[in-house]
XYZ file of N, CA and C in Angstrom:
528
model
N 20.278 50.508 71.640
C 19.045 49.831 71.332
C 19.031 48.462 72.011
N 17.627 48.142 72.426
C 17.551 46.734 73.198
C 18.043 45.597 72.002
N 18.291 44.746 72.714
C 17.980 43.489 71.388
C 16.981 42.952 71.819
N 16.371 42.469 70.457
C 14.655 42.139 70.445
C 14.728 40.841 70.951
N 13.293 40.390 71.162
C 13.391 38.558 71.728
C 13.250 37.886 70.282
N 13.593 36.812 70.398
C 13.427 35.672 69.517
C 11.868 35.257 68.893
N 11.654 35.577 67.725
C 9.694 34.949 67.801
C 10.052 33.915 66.593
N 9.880 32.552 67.210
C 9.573 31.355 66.627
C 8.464 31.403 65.096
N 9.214 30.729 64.071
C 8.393 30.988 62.929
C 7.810 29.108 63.006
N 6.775 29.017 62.896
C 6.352 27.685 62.048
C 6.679 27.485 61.177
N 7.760 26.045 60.613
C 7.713 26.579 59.193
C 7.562 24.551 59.112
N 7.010 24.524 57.626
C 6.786 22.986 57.092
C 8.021 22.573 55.874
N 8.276 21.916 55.873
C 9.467 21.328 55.290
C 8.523 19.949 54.105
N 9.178 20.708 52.685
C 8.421 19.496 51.605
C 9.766 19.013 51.005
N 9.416 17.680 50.551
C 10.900 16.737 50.052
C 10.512 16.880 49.100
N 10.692 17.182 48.074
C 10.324 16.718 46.275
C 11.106 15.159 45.840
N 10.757 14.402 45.720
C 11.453 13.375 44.902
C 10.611 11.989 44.324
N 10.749 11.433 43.906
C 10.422 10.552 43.085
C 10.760 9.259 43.705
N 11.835 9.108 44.736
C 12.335 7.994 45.237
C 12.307 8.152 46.647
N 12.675 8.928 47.224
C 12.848 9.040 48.853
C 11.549 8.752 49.330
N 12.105 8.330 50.560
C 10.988 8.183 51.613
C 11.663 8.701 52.774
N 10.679 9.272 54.130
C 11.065 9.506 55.222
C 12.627 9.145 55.143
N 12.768 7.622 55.862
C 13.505 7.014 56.294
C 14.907 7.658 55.398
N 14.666 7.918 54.220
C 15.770 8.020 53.172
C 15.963 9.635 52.922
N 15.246 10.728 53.686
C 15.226 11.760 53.295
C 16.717 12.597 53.964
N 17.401 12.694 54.024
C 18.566 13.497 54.473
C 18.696 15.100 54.335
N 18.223 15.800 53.291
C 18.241 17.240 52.980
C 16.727 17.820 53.951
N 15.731 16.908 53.845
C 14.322 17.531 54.669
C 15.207 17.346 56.596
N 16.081 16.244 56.852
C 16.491 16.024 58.249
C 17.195 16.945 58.381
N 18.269 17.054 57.394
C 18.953 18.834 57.458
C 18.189 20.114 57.908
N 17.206 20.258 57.095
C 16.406 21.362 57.656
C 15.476 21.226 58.819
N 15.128 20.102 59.066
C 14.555 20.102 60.360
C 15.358 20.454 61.215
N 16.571 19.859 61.543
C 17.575 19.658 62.832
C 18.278 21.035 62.465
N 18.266 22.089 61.881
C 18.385 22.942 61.912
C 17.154 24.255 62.357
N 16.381 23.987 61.965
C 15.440 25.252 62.264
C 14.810 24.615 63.766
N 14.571 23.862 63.957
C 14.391 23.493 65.431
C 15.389 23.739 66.129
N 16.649 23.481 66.173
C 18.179 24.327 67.126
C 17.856 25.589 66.675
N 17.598 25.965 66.184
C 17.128 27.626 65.928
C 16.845 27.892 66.752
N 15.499 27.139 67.272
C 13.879 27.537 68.370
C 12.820 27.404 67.378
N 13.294 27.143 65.917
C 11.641 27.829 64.965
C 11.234 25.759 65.704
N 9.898 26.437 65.099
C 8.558 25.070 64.980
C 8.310 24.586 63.753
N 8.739 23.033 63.838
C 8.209 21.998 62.529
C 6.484 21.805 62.754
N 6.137 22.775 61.675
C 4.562 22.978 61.433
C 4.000 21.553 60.553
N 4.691 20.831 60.028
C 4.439 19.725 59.189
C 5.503 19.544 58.228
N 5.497 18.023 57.794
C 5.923 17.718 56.693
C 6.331 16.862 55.920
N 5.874 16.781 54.722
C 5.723 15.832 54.005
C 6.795 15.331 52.703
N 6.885 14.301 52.023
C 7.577 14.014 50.228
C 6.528 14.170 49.632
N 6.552 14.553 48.625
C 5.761 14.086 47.392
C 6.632 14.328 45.726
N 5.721 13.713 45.043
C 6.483 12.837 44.263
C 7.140 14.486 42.916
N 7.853 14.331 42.324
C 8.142 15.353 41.326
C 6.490 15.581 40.217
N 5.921 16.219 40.626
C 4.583 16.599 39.801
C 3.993 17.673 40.079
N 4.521 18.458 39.433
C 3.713 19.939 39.787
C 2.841 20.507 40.115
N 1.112 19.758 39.689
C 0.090 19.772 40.524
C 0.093 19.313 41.839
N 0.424 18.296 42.053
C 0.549 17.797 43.518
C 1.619 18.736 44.373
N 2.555 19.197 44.017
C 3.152 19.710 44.299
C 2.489 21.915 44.893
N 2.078 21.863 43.728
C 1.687 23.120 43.971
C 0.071 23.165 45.115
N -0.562 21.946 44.721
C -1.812 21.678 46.020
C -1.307 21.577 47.664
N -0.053 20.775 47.531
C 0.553 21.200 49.345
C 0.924 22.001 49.319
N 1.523 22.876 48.314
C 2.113 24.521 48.725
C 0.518 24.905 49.456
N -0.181 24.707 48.277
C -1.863 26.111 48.699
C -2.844 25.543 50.043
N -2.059 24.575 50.409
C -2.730 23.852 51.599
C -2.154 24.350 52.581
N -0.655 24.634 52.521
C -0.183 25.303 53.773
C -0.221 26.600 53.672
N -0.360 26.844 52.632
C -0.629 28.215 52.912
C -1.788 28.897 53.405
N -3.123 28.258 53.127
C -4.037 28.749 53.774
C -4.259 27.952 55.134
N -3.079 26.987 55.746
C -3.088 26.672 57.205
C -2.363 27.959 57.884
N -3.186 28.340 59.116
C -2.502 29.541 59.762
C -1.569 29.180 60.621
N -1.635 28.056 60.795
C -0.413 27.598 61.628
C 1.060 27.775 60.309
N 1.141 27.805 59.657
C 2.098 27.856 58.462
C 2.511 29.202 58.662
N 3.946 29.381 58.912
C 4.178 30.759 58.378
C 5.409 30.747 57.001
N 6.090 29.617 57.257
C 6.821 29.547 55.969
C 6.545 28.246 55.492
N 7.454 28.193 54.612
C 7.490 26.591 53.773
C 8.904 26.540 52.842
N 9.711 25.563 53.183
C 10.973 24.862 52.655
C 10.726 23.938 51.627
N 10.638 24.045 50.566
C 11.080 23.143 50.055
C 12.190 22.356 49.426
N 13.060 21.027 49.021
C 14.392 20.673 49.243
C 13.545 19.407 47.793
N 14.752 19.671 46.735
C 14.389 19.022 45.608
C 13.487 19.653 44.394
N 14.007 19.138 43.097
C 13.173 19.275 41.889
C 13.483 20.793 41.334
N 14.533 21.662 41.756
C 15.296 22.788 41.499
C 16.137 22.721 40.149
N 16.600 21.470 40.064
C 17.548 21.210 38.867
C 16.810 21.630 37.356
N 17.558 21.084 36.692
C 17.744 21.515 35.280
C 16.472 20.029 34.051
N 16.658 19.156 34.724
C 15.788 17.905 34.162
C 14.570 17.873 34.208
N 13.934 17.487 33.399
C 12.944 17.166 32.745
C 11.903 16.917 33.979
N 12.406 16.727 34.717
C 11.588 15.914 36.286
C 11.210 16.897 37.201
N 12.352 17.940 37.017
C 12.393 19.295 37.943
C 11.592 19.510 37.916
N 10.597 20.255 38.814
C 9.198 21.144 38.538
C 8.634 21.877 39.535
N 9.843 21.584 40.653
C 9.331 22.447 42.076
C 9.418 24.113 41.448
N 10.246 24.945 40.782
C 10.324 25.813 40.297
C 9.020 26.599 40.023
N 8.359 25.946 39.133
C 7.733 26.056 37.997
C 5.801 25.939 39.020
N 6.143 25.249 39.943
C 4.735 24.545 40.723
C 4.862 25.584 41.630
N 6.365 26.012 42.641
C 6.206 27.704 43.519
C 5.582 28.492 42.857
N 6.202 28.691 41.260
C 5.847 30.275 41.097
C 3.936 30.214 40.470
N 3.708 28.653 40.302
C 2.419 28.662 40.199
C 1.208 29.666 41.305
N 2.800 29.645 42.276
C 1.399 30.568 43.787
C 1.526 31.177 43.971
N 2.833 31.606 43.976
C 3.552 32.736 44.179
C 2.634 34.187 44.334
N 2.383 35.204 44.783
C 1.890 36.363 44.903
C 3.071 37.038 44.215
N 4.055 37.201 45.073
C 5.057 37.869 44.911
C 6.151 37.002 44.780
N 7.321 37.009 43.939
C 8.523 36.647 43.886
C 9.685 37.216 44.511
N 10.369 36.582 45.560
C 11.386 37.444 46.019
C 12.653 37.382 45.249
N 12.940 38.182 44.172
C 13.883 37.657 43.573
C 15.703 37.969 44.073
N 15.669 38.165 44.563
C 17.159 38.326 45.120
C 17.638 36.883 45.659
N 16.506 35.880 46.315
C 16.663 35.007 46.893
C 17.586 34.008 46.240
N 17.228 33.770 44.938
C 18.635 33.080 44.007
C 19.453 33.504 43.683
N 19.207 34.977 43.719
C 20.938 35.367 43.360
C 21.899 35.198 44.557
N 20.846 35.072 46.068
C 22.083 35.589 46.765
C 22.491 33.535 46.968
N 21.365 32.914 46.774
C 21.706 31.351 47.048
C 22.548 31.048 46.506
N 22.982 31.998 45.316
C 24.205 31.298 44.172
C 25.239 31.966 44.530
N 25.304 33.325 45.164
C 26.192 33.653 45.750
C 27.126 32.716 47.075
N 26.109 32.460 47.817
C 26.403 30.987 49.222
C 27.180 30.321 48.367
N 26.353 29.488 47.355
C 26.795 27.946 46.827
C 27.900 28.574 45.916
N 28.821 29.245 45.474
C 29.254 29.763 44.612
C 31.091 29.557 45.761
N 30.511 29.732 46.991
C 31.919 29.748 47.505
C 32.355 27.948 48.121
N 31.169 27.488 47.642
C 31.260 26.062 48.185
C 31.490 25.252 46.716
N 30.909 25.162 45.831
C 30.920 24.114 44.601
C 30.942 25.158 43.233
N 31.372 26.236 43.358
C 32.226 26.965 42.250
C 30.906 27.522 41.114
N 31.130 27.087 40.204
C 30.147 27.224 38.684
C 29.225 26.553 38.876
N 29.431 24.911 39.478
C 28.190 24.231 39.854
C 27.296 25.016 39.993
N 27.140 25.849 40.638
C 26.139 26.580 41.222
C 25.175 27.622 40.387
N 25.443 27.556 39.235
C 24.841 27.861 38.052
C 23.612 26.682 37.576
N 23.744 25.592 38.161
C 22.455 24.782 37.610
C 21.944 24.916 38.650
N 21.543 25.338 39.854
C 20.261 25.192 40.803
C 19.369 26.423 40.491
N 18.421 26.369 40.203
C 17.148 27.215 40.052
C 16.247 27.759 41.350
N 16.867 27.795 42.524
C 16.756 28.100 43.961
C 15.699 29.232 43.782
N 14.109 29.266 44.594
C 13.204 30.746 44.444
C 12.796 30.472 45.875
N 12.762 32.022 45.730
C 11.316 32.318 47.171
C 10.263 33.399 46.655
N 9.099 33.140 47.160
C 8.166 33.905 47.275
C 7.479 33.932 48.352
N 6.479 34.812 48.242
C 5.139 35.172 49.043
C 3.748 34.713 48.930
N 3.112 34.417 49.603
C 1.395 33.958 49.259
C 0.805 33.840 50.253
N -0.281 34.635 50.174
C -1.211 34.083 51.463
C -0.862 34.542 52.792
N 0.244 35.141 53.086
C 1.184 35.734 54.377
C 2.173 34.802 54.447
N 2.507 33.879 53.795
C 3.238 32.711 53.941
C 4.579 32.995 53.247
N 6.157 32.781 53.477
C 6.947 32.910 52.968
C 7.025 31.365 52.283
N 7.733 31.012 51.357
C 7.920 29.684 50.309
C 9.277 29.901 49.973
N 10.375 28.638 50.172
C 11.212 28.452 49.504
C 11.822 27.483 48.822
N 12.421 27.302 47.689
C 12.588 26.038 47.098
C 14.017 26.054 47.019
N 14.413 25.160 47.517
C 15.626 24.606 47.510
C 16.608 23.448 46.755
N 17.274 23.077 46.200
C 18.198 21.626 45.825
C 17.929 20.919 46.706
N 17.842 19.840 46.153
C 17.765 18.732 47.326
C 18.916 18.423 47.484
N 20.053 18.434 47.813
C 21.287 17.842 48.318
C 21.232 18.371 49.949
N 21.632 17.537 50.765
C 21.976 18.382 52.011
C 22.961 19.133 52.252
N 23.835 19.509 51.131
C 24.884 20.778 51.304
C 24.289 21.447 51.226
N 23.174 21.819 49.884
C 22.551 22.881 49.532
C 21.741 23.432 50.733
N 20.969 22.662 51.056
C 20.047 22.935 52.495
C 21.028 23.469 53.406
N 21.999 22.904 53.722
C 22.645 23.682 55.186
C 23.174 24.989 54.526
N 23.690 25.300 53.446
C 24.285 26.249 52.823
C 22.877 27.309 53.126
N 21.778 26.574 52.262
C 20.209 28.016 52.046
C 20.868 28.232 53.387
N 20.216 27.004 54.492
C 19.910 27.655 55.539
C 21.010 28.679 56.175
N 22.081 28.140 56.385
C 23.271 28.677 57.278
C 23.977 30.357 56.683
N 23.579 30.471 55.261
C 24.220 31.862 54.898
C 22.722 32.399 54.779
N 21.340 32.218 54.362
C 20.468 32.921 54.182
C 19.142 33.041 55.214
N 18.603 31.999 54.968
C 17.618 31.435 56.101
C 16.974 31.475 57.506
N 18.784 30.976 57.961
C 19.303 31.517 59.603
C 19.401 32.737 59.649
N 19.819 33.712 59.101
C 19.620 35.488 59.332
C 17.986 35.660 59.532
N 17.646 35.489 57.893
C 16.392 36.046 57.645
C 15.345 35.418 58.625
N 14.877 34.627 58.921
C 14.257 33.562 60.082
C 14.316 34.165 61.290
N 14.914 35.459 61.475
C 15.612 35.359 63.013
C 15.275 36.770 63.167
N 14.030 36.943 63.815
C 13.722 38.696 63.941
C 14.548 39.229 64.985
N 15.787 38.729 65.497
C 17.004 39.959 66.066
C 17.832 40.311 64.509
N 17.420 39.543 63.688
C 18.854 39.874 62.495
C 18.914 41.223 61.674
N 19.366 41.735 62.338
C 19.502 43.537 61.386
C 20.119 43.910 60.515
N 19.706 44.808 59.153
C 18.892 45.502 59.776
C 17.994 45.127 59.406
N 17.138 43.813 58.661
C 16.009 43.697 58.427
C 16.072 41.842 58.305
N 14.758 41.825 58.473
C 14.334 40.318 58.458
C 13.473 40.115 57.637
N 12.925 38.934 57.115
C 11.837 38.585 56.834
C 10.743 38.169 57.982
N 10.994 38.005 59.249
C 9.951 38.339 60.411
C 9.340 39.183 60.538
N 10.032 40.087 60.474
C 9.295 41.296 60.942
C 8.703 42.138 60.228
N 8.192 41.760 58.992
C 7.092 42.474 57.946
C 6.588 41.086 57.656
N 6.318 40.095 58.447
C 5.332 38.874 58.010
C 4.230 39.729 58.683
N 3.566 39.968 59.307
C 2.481 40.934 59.691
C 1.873 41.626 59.161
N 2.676 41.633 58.108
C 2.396 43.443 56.656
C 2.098 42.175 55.691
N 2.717 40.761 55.442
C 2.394 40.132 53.894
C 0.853 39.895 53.151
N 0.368 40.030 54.065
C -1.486 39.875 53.454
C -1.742 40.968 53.732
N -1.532 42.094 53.822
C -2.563 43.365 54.370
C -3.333 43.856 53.263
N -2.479 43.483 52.015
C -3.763 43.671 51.090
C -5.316 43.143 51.126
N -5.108 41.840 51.511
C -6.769 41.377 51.625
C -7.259 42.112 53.048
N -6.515 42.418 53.714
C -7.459 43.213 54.697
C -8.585 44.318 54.419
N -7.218 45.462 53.694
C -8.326 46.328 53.186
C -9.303 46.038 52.286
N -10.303 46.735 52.607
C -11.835 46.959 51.745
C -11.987 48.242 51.302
């Protein structure tokens, strides 16, 4: 079998926090300087503050941008009162991919042990758009990315990707 070419995903990168700014963001620079050495495309991206409405309005903004094909998010995963990226994804969610935390705890499980029992790590679907929420630490980010992310992201990665049925994720609204 040939090996397939490389097809670049857009994806936007959101900081959750309460304190960071650009300048101070380290886990969103993680994922940039990673999915760009990939080849993927930084489609946008922004902080905003731990608040679940605001939070869940830039999810539904990129998602109905067609330039968007995924979305990272890094922060507000934890266990505190503040957390709420969780809770604001599955606000959009279509579909829940649920394997996605088990296998994130699987990654983080060989790096920081039990720790890895408090991150609340999800992905879903919406709109054709993949969504993921991440810890904000930049271990966690290189970890999503480097054991999960980097495969799935990468339509040579066999035997299956999440590329290569982004084409199929809205076909429901197609039909009439």
């Amino acid at each position: 079998m040939a090996e397939r070419e490389f097809i670049a995903v857009r994806i936007a990168v959101l900081t959750v926090s309460d304190t960071r700014s650009m300048a101070e963001d380290r886990s969103g620079d993680v994922l940039v300087g990673r999915l760009e050495a990939a080849g993927h495309v930084l489609a946008d991206r922004k902080i905003v503050a731990d608040e679940r409405a605001e939070i869940a309005d830039i999810l539904r903004g990129w998602i109905a941008d067609e330039g968007v094909d995924a979305v990272i998010s890094t922060g507000g995963t934890g266990l505190t009162g503040r957390d709420v990226t969780v809770e604001a994804h599955r606000d959009v969610y279509e579909k829940e991919i649920d394997a996605f935390g088990t296998v994130f705890t699987h990654v983080s499980m060989a790096k920081i042990g039990t720790s890895a029992v408090q991150s609340r790590a999800t992905a879903g679907v919406a709109g054709g758009t993949y969504l993921f929420a991440l810890p904000g630490s930049p271990g966690a980010c290189k970890d999503a990315w480097d054991g999960i992310l980097a495969h799935q992201l990468d339509y040579r990665h066999m035997p299956c990707n999440f590329v290569e049925i982004m084409p199929r994720l809205d076909e429901h609204e197609r039909r009439k």
